[in-house]
Tab-separated table of C-alpha atoms in Angstrom:
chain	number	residue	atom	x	y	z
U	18	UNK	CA	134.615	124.645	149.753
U	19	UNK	CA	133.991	125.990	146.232
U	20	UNK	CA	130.923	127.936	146.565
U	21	UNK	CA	129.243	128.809	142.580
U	22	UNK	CA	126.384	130.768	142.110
U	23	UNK	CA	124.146	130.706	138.907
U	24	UNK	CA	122.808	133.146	137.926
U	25	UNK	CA	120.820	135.420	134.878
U	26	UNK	CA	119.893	139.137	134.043
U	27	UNK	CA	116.808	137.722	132.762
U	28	UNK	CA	114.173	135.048	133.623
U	29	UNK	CA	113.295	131.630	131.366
U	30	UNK	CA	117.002	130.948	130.195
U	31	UNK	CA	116.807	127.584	131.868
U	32	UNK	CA	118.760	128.544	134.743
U	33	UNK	CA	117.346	126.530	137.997
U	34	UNK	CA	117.678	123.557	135.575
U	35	UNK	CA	120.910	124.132	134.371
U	36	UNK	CA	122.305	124.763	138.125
U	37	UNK	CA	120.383	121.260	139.394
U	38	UNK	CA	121.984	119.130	136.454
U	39	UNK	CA	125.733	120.909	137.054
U	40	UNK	CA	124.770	119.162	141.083
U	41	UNK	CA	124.254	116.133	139.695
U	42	UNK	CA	126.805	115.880	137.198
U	43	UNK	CA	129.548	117.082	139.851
U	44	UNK	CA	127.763	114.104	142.658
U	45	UNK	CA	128.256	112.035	139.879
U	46	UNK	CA	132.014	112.894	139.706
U	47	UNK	CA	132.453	111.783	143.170
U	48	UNK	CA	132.228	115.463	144.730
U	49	UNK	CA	129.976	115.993	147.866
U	50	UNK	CA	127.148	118.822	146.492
U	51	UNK	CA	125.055	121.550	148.525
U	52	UNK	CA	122.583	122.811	146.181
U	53	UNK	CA	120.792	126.488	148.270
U	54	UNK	CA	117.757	128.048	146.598
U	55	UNK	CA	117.502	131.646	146.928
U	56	UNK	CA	114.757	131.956	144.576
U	57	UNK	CA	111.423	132.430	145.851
U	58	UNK	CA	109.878	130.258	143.636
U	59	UNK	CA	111.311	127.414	145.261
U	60	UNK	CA	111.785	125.123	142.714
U	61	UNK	CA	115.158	124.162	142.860
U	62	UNK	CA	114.059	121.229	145.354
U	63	UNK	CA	111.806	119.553	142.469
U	64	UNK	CA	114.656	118.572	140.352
U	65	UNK	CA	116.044	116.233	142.994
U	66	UNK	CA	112.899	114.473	144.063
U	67	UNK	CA	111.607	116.387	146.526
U	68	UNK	CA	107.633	116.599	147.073
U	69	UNK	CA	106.149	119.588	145.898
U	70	UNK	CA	103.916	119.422	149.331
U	71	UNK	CA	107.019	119.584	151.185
U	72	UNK	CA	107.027	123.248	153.164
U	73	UNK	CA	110.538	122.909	154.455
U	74	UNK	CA	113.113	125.650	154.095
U	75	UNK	CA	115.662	128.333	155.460
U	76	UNK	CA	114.533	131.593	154.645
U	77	UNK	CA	111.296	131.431	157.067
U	78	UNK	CA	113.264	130.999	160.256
U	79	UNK	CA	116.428	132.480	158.993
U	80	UNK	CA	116.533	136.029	160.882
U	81	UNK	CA	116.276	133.397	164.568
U	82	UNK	CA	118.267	130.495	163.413
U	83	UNK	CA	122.238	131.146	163.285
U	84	UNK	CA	122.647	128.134	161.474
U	85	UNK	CA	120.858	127.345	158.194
U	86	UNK	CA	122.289	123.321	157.507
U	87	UNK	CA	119.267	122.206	159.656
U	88	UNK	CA	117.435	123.264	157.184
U	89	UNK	CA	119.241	120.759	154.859
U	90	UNK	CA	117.213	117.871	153.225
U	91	UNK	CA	119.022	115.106	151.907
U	92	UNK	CA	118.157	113.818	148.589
U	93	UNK	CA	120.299	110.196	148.493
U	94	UNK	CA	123.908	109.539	147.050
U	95	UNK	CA	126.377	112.933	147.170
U	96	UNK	CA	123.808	115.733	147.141
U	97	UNK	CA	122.085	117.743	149.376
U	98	UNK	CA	119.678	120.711	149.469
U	99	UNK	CA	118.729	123.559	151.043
U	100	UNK	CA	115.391	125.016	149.724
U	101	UNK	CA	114.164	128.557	150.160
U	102	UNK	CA	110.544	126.522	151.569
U	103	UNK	CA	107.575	128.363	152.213
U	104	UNK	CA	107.825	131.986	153.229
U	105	UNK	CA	105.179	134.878	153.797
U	106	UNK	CA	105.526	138.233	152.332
U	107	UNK	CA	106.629	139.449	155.610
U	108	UNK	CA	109.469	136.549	156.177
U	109	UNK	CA	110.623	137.338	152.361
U	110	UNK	CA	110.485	140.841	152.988
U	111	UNK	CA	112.397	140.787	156.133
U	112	UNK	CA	114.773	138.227	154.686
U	113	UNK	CA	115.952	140.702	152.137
U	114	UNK	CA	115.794	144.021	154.491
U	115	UNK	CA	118.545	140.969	156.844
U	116	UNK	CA	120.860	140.633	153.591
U	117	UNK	CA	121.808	144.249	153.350
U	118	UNK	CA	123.804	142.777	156.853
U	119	UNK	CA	126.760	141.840	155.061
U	120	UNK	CA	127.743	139.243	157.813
U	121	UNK	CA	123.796	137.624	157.689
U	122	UNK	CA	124.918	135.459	154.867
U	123	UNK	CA	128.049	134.005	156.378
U	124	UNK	CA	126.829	133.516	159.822
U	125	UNK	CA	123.323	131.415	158.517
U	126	UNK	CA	125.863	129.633	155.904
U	127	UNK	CA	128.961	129.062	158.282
U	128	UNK	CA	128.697	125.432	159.488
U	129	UNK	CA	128.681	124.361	155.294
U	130	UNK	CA	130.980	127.338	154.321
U	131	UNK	CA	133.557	125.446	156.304
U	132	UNK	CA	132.788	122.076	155.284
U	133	UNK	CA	136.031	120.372	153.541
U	134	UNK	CA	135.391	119.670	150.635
U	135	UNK	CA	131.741	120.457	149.907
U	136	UNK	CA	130.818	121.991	146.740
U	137	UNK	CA	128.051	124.588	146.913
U	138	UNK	CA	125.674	125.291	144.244
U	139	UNK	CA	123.696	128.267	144.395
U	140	UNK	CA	120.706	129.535	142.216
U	141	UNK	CA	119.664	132.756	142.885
U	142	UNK	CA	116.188	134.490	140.795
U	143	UNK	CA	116.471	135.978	137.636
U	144	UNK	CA	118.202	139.630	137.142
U	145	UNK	CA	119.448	142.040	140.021
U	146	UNK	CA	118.305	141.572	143.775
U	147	UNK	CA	119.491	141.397	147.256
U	148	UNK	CA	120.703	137.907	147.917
U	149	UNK	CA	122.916	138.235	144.587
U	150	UNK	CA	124.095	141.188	145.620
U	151	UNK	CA	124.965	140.538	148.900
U	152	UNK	CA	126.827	136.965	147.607
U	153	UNK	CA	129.546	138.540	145.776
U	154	UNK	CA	131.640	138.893	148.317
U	155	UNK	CA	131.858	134.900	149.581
U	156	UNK	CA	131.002	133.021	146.263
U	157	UNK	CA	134.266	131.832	144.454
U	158	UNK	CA	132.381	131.732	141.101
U	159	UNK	CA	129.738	133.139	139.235
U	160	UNK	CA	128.044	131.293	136.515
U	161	UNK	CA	125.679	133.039	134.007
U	162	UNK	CA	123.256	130.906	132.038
U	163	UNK	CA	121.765	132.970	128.982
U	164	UNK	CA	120.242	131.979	125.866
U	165	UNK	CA	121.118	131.699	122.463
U	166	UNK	CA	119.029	134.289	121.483
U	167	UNK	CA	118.820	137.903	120.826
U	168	UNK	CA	116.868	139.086	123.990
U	169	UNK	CA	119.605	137.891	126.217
U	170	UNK	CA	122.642	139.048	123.932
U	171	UNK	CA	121.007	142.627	124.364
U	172	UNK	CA	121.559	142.230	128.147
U	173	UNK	CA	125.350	141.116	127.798
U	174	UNK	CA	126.082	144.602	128.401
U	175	UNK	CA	124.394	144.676	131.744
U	176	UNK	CA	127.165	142.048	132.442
U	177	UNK	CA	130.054	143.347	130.747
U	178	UNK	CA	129.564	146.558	132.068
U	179	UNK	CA	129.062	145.361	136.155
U	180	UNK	CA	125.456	146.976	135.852
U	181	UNK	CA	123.923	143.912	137.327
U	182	UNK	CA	124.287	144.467	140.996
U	183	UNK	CA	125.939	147.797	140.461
U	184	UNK	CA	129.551	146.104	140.470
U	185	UNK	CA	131.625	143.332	140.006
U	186	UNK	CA	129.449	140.231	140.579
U	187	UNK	CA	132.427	138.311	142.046
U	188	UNK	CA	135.420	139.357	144.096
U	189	UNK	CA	137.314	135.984	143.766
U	190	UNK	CA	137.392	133.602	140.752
U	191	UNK	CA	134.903	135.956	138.672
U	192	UNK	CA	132.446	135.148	136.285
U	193	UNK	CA	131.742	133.003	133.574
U	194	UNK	CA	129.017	132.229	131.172
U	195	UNK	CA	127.259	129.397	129.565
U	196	UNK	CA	124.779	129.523	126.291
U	197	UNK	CA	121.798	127.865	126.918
U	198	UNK	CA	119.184	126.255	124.632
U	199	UNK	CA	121.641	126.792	121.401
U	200	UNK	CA	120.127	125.368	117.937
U	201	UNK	CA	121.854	125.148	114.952
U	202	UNK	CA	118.769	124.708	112.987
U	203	UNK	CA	118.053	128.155	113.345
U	204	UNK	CA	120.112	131.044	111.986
U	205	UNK	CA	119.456	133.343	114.680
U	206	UNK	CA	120.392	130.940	117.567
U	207	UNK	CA	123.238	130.212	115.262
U	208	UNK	CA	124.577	133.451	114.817
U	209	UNK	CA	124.110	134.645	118.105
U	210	UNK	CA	125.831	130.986	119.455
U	211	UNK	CA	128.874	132.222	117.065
U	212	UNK	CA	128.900	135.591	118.297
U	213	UNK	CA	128.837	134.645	121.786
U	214	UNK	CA	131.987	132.465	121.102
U	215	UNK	CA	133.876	135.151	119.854
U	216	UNK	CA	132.937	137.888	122.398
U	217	UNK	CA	133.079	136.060	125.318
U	218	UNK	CA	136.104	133.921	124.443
U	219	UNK	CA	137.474	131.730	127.357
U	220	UNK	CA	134.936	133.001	129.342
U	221	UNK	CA	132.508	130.866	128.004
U	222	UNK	CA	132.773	127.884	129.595
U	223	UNK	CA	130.159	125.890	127.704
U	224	UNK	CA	127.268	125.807	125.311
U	225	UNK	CA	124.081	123.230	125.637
U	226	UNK	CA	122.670	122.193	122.734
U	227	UNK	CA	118.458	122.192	122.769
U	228	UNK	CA	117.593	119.323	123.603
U	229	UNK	CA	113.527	118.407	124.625
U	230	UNK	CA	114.745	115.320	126.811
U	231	UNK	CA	115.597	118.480	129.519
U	232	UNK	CA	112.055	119.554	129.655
U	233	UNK	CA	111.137	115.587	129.935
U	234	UNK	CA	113.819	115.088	132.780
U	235	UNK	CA	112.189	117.742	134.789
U	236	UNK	CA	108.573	116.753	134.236
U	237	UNK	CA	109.929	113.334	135.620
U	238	UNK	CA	111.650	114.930	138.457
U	239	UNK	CA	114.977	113.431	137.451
U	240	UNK	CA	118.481	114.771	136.258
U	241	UNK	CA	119.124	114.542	132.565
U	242	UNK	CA	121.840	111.800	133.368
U	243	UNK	CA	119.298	109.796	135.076
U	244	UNK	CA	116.526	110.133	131.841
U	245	UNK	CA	118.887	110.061	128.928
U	246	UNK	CA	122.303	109.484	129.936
U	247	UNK	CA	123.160	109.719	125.934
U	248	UNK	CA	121.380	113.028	124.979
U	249	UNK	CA	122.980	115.859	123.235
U	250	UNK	CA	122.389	118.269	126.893
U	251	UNK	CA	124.153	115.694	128.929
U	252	UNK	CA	127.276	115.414	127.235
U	253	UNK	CA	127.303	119.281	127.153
U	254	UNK	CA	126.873	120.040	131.072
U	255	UNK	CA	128.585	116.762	131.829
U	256	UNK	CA	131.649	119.279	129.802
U	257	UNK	CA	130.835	122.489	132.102
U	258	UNK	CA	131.070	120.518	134.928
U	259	UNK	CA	134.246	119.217	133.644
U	260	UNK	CA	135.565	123.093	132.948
U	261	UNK	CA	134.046	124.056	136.472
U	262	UNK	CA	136.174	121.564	138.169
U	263	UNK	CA	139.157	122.791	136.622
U	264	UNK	CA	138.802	126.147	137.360
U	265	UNK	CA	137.797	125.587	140.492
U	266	UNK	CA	140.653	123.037	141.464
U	267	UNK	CA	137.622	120.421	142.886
U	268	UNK	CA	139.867	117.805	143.700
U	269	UNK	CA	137.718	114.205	144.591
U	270	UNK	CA	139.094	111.406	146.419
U	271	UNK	CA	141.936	113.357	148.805
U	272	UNK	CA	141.368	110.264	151.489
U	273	UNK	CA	139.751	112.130	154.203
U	274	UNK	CA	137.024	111.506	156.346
U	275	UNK	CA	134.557	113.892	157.490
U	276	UNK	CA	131.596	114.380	159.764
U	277	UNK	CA	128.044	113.482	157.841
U	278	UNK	CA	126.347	116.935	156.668
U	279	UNK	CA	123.859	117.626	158.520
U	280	UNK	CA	120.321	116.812	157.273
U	281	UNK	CA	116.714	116.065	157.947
Protein backbone atom coordinates (compact mmCIF):
# COMPACT_ATOMS: atom_id res chain seq x y z
CA UNK A 1 0.00 0.00 0.00
CA UNK A 2 2.22 2.84 -1.26
CA UNK A 3 0.64 5.85 0.09
CA UNK A 4 2.23 9.43 -1.95
CA UNK A 5 1.29 12.68 -1.08
CA UNK A 6 1.65 15.80 -3.41
CA UNK A 7 2.26 18.47 -2.31
CA UNK A 8 3.61 22.52 -2.71
CA UNK A 9 4.91 25.48 -0.49
CA UNK A 10 2.99 27.57 -2.75
CA UNK A 11 -0.40 27.66 -4.57
CA UNK A 12 -0.97 27.65 -8.72
CA UNK A 13 2.05 25.24 -9.55
CA UNK A 14 -0.41 22.85 -11.10
CA UNK A 15 -0.42 20.55 -8.32
CA UNK A 16 -4.15 18.94 -7.99
CA UNK A 17 -3.61 18.38 -11.76
CA UNK A 18 -0.41 16.97 -11.69
CA UNK A 19 -1.47 14.47 -8.68
CA UNK A 20 -4.93 13.43 -10.80
CA UNK A 21 -2.87 12.64 -14.10
CA UNK A 22 0.06 10.60 -11.91
CA UNK A 23 -3.72 8.43 -10.83
CA UNK A 24 -4.42 7.93 -14.09
CA UNK A 25 -1.23 7.21 -15.56
CA UNK A 26 -0.47 4.58 -12.64
CA UNK A 27 -4.56 2.96 -13.37
CA UNK A 28 -3.34 2.91 -16.65
CA UNK A 29 -0.29 0.77 -15.66
CA UNK A 30 -2.52 -1.80 -14.28
CA UNK A 31 -2.19 -0.53 -10.50
CA UNK A 32 -5.44 -0.19 -8.38
CA UNK A 33 -5.48 3.93 -7.41
CA UNK A 34 -7.10 5.81 -4.28
CA UNK A 35 -6.91 9.35 -5.08
CA UNK A 36 -7.99 11.47 -1.15
CA UNK A 37 -8.48 15.23 -1.37
CA UNK A 38 -7.46 17.08 1.58
CA UNK A 39 -7.82 20.33 0.01
CA UNK A 40 -10.73 22.32 0.78
CA UNK A 41 -11.30 23.39 -2.46
CA UNK A 42 -12.40 20.13 -3.46
CA UNK A 43 -11.42 19.87 -6.76
CA UNK A 44 -9.53 16.92 -7.01
CA UNK A 45 -12.95 14.99 -7.82
CA UNK A 46 -13.42 17.14 -11.19
CA UNK A 47 -10.54 15.66 -12.94
CA UNK A 48 -12.08 12.19 -12.91
CA UNK A 49 -15.60 13.01 -13.96
CA UNK A 50 -17.24 13.70 -11.10
CA UNK A 51 -20.25 16.36 -11.06
CA UNK A 52 -19.41 19.50 -9.68
CA UNK A 53 -23.10 19.33 -7.91
CA UNK A 54 -22.01 16.31 -6.25
CA UNK A 55 -21.77 17.20 -2.19
CA UNK A 56 -20.25 13.90 -1.23
CA UNK A 57 -17.18 13.65 0.96
CA UNK A 58 -15.19 12.54 4.18
CA UNK A 59 -14.21 15.40 6.04
CA UNK A 60 -17.99 16.43 7.05
CA UNK A 61 -18.72 13.26 8.96
CA UNK A 62 -15.18 12.38 9.68
CA UNK A 63 -14.88 13.19 13.61
CA UNK A 64 -18.31 10.24 13.87
CA UNK A 65 -17.35 7.91 11.15
CA UNK A 66 -14.26 5.49 12.04
CA UNK A 67 -14.05 4.55 8.64
CA UNK A 68 -13.62 7.02 5.76
CA UNK A 69 -13.77 4.29 2.40
CA UNK A 70 -17.60 4.82 2.54
CA UNK A 71 -16.97 7.86 1.58
CA UNK A 72 -15.28 6.44 -1.59
CA UNK A 73 -16.82 7.21 -5.08
CA UNK A 74 -15.84 5.16 -7.82
CA UNK A 75 -14.94 6.74 -11.00
CA UNK A 76 -14.80 3.42 -13.59
CA UNK A 77 -11.67 1.23 -14.57
CA UNK A 78 -8.71 1.15 -11.60
CA UNK A 79 -9.39 4.41 -9.77
CA UNK A 80 -11.16 5.56 -7.02
CA UNK A 81 -11.73 8.73 -4.97
CA UNK A 82 -12.24 10.09 -1.90
CA UNK A 83 -13.19 13.84 -2.01
CA UNK A 84 -12.94 16.30 0.84
CA UNK A 85 -17.09 17.15 -0.26
CA UNK A 86 -18.83 19.88 1.20
CA UNK A 87 -17.86 21.05 4.66
CA UNK A 88 -18.92 24.12 6.92
CA UNK A 89 -16.49 26.29 8.62
CA UNK A 90 -17.24 24.53 11.75
CA UNK A 91 -16.73 20.76 10.21
CA UNK A 92 -13.32 22.21 8.55
CA UNK A 93 -12.43 23.78 11.62
CA UNK A 94 -13.03 20.86 13.79
CA UNK A 95 -11.49 18.58 11.19
CA UNK A 96 -8.17 20.25 11.63
CA UNK A 97 -8.41 20.90 15.64
CA UNK A 98 -9.11 16.25 15.10
CA UNK A 99 -5.67 16.02 13.07
CA UNK A 100 -3.46 17.30 15.81
CA UNK A 101 -4.76 13.43 17.12
CA UNK A 102 -1.99 11.73 15.62
CA UNK A 103 -3.98 8.37 15.47
CA UNK A 104 -7.28 10.41 13.68
CA UNK A 105 -5.63 9.89 10.38
CA UNK A 106 -4.93 6.19 10.58
CA UNK A 107 -8.06 5.12 12.23
CA UNK A 108 -10.52 7.18 9.38
CA UNK A 109 -7.87 5.75 6.67
CA UNK A 110 -7.37 2.10 8.09
CA UNK A 111 -9.70 -0.15 6.03
CA UNK A 112 -7.59 1.36 2.56
CA UNK A 113 -4.24 1.72 4.51
CA UNK A 114 -4.39 -2.04 4.61
CA UNK A 115 -5.61 -2.71 1.29
CA UNK A 116 -2.97 -5.03 -0.73
CA UNK A 117 -1.93 -3.51 -3.18
CA UNK A 118 -3.72 -0.17 -3.46
CA UNK A 119 -1.85 2.81 -4.38
CA UNK A 120 -2.86 6.01 -2.61
CA UNK A 121 -2.63 9.36 -4.03
CA UNK A 122 -2.94 12.20 -1.88
CA UNK A 123 -3.20 16.03 -2.63
CA UNK A 124 -3.08 18.08 0.14
CA UNK A 125 -3.56 22.45 -0.25
CA UNK A 126 -0.87 24.55 -1.06
CA UNK A 127 2.05 25.42 1.64
CA UNK A 128 2.11 24.36 5.45
CA UNK A 129 -1.14 23.10 7.31
CA UNK A 130 -2.49 20.47 9.51
CA UNK A 131 -3.40 17.51 7.39
CA UNK A 132 0.28 17.73 5.81
CA UNK A 133 1.62 17.89 8.86
CA UNK A 134 -0.01 15.35 10.53
CA UNK A 135 0.68 12.84 7.19
CA UNK A 136 4.28 12.60 7.57
CA UNK A 137 4.34 10.06 9.69
CA UNK A 138 2.17 7.26 7.44
CA UNK A 139 2.86 8.53 3.81
CA UNK A 140 5.76 6.49 2.15
CA UNK A 141 6.44 9.41 -0.26
CA UNK A 142 6.28 12.91 -0.67
CA UNK A 143 6.03 14.50 -4.00
CA UNK A 144 6.58 18.29 -4.51
CA UNK A 145 5.26 19.88 -7.68
CA UNK A 146 6.88 23.48 -8.19
CA UNK A 147 7.32 25.58 -11.09
CA UNK A 148 9.88 26.48 -13.35
CA UNK A 149 10.03 29.75 -12.22
CA UNK A 150 11.69 32.06 -9.88
CA UNK A 151 8.87 32.50 -7.21
CA UNK A 152 8.96 28.87 -6.41
CA UNK A 153 12.91 28.42 -6.59
CA UNK A 154 12.90 31.19 -3.77
CA UNK A 155 10.84 28.75 -1.63
CA UNK A 156 13.25 25.66 -2.25
CA UNK A 157 14.75 26.62 0.89
CA UNK A 158 11.58 26.23 2.85
CA UNK A 159 12.06 22.58 1.60
CA UNK A 160 15.60 22.02 1.87
CA UNK A 161 15.71 23.36 5.11
CA UNK A 162 12.42 21.11 6.70
CA UNK A 163 10.73 24.64 7.33
CA UNK A 164 7.58 23.45 5.72
CA UNK A 165 5.83 21.68 8.50
CA UNK A 166 8.59 22.46 10.91
CA UNK A 167 10.44 19.04 10.05
CA UNK A 168 11.08 16.38 7.87
CA UNK A 169 8.02 16.07 5.59
CA UNK A 170 8.45 12.26 5.39
CA UNK A 171 9.70 9.67 7.84
CA UNK A 172 9.90 6.77 5.26
CA UNK A 173 10.86 6.98 1.55
CA UNK A 174 11.30 10.95 1.75
CA UNK A 175 10.73 13.45 -0.66
CA UNK A 176 11.04 14.18 -4.10
CA UNK A 177 10.30 16.89 -6.53
CA UNK A 178 8.95 17.48 -9.92
CA UNK A 179 9.26 20.90 -12.18
CA UNK A 180 6.17 21.87 -13.41
CA UNK A 181 5.11 24.02 -16.39
CA UNK A 182 8.98 24.13 -17.72
CA UNK A 183 9.47 26.17 -21.17
CA UNK A 184 12.39 26.28 -23.02
CA UNK A 185 11.27 29.21 -24.96
CA UNK A 186 11.89 31.29 -22.17
CA UNK A 187 15.27 31.97 -20.56
CA UNK A 188 14.08 32.29 -17.18
CA UNK A 189 12.04 28.99 -17.09
CA UNK A 190 15.13 27.73 -18.77
CA UNK A 191 17.59 28.64 -16.40
CA UNK A 192 15.74 27.98 -13.47
CA UNK A 193 14.70 24.24 -15.23
CA UNK A 194 18.74 23.87 -15.42
CA UNK A 195 19.32 24.97 -12.06
CA UNK A 196 16.80 22.83 -10.59
CA UNK A 197 18.55 19.82 -12.33
CA UNK A 198 21.67 20.45 -10.82
CA UNK A 199 20.54 21.27 -7.23
CA UNK A 200 18.16 18.82 -6.78
CA UNK A 201 19.96 16.01 -8.62
CA UNK A 202 18.29 12.50 -8.31
CA UNK A 203 15.82 13.98 -6.38
CA UNK A 204 14.12 15.27 -9.15
CA UNK A 205 12.18 12.79 -10.41
CA UNK A 206 10.73 14.55 -13.44
CA UNK A 207 10.14 17.73 -15.35
CA UNK A 208 6.73 18.52 -17.50
CA UNK A 209 7.10 20.41 -20.29
CA UNK A 210 4.15 23.38 -20.77
CA UNK A 211 1.93 22.12 -22.55
CA UNK A 212 -1.87 24.04 -23.10
CA UNK A 213 -3.54 20.54 -23.95
CA UNK A 214 -3.36 20.23 -19.72
CA UNK A 215 -5.49 23.22 -19.22
CA UNK A 216 -7.84 21.72 -22.20
CA UNK A 217 -7.89 18.17 -20.48
CA UNK A 218 -9.21 19.70 -17.37
CA UNK A 219 -11.77 22.03 -18.91
CA UNK A 220 -12.99 18.65 -20.50
CA UNK A 221 -12.89 16.86 -17.29
CA UNK A 222 -10.56 14.23 -18.68
CA UNK A 223 -6.88 13.01 -17.99
CA UNK A 224 -4.29 14.24 -20.41
CA UNK A 225 -3.95 10.52 -21.69
CA UNK A 226 -7.53 10.47 -22.45
CA UNK A 227 -7.37 14.19 -24.56
CA UNK A 228 -3.99 13.90 -26.17
CA UNK A 229 -2.45 10.69 -25.57
CA UNK A 230 0.66 12.15 -27.81
CA UNK A 231 1.28 15.56 -26.08
CA UNK A 232 4.55 16.72 -24.81
CA UNK A 233 2.86 16.58 -20.73
CA UNK A 234 1.86 13.03 -21.22
CA UNK A 235 4.94 11.50 -22.13
CA UNK A 236 6.51 13.48 -19.20
CA UNK A 237 4.14 12.26 -16.21
CA UNK A 238 3.60 9.01 -18.05
CA UNK A 239 7.93 9.11 -17.02
CA UNK A 240 7.22 10.19 -13.21
CA UNK A 241 4.91 7.65 -12.92
CA UNK A 242 7.38 5.36 -14.35
CA UNK A 243 10.23 6.73 -11.65
CA UNK A 244 7.41 6.58 -8.87
CA UNK A 245 6.90 2.98 -9.47
CA UNK A 246 10.38 2.24 -9.15
CA UNK A 247 10.99 3.84 -6.15
CA UNK A 248 8.18 2.74 -4.73
CA UNK A 249 8.59 -1.06 -5.74
CA UNK A 250 4.60 -0.93 -7.21
CA UNK A 251 4.65 -4.25 -8.44
CA UNK A 252 1.22 -4.99 -10.90
CA UNK A 253 -0.01 -8.29 -11.74
CA UNK A 254 1.27 -10.47 -8.40
CA UNK A 255 -1.95 -12.95 -9.16
CA UNK A 256 -3.99 -12.18 -6.21
CA UNK A 257 -7.42 -11.61 -5.66
CA UNK A 258 -8.90 -9.20 -3.40
CA UNK A 259 -12.15 -7.96 -1.95
CA UNK A 260 -13.80 -4.96 -4.27
CA UNK A 261 -12.93 -1.43 -2.55
CA UNK A 262 -15.51 -0.22 -1.15
CA UNK A 263 -17.53 2.49 -2.98
CA UNK A 264 -20.73 4.34 -3.56
Amino acid sequence: MPLVCVCSPKGGVGKTTMAANLAHALARGGSKVLAIDFDVQNALRLHFGVPLADSRGFVAKSAESSDWSQSILTTGGNIFVLPYGDATEQQRLEFEENLKDPNFLARGLHSVLNYPGLVIIADFPPGPGPALKAMAALADMHLVVMLADTASLSLLPQIENEKMIGGALNHRGGHYFVLNQSDNRRNISRDVTAFMQQRLGDRLIGVVNRDESVAEANASQQSIFDFSPVSAAAFDIELVSKRLSALLNIKVGDGEMHAPLKSR
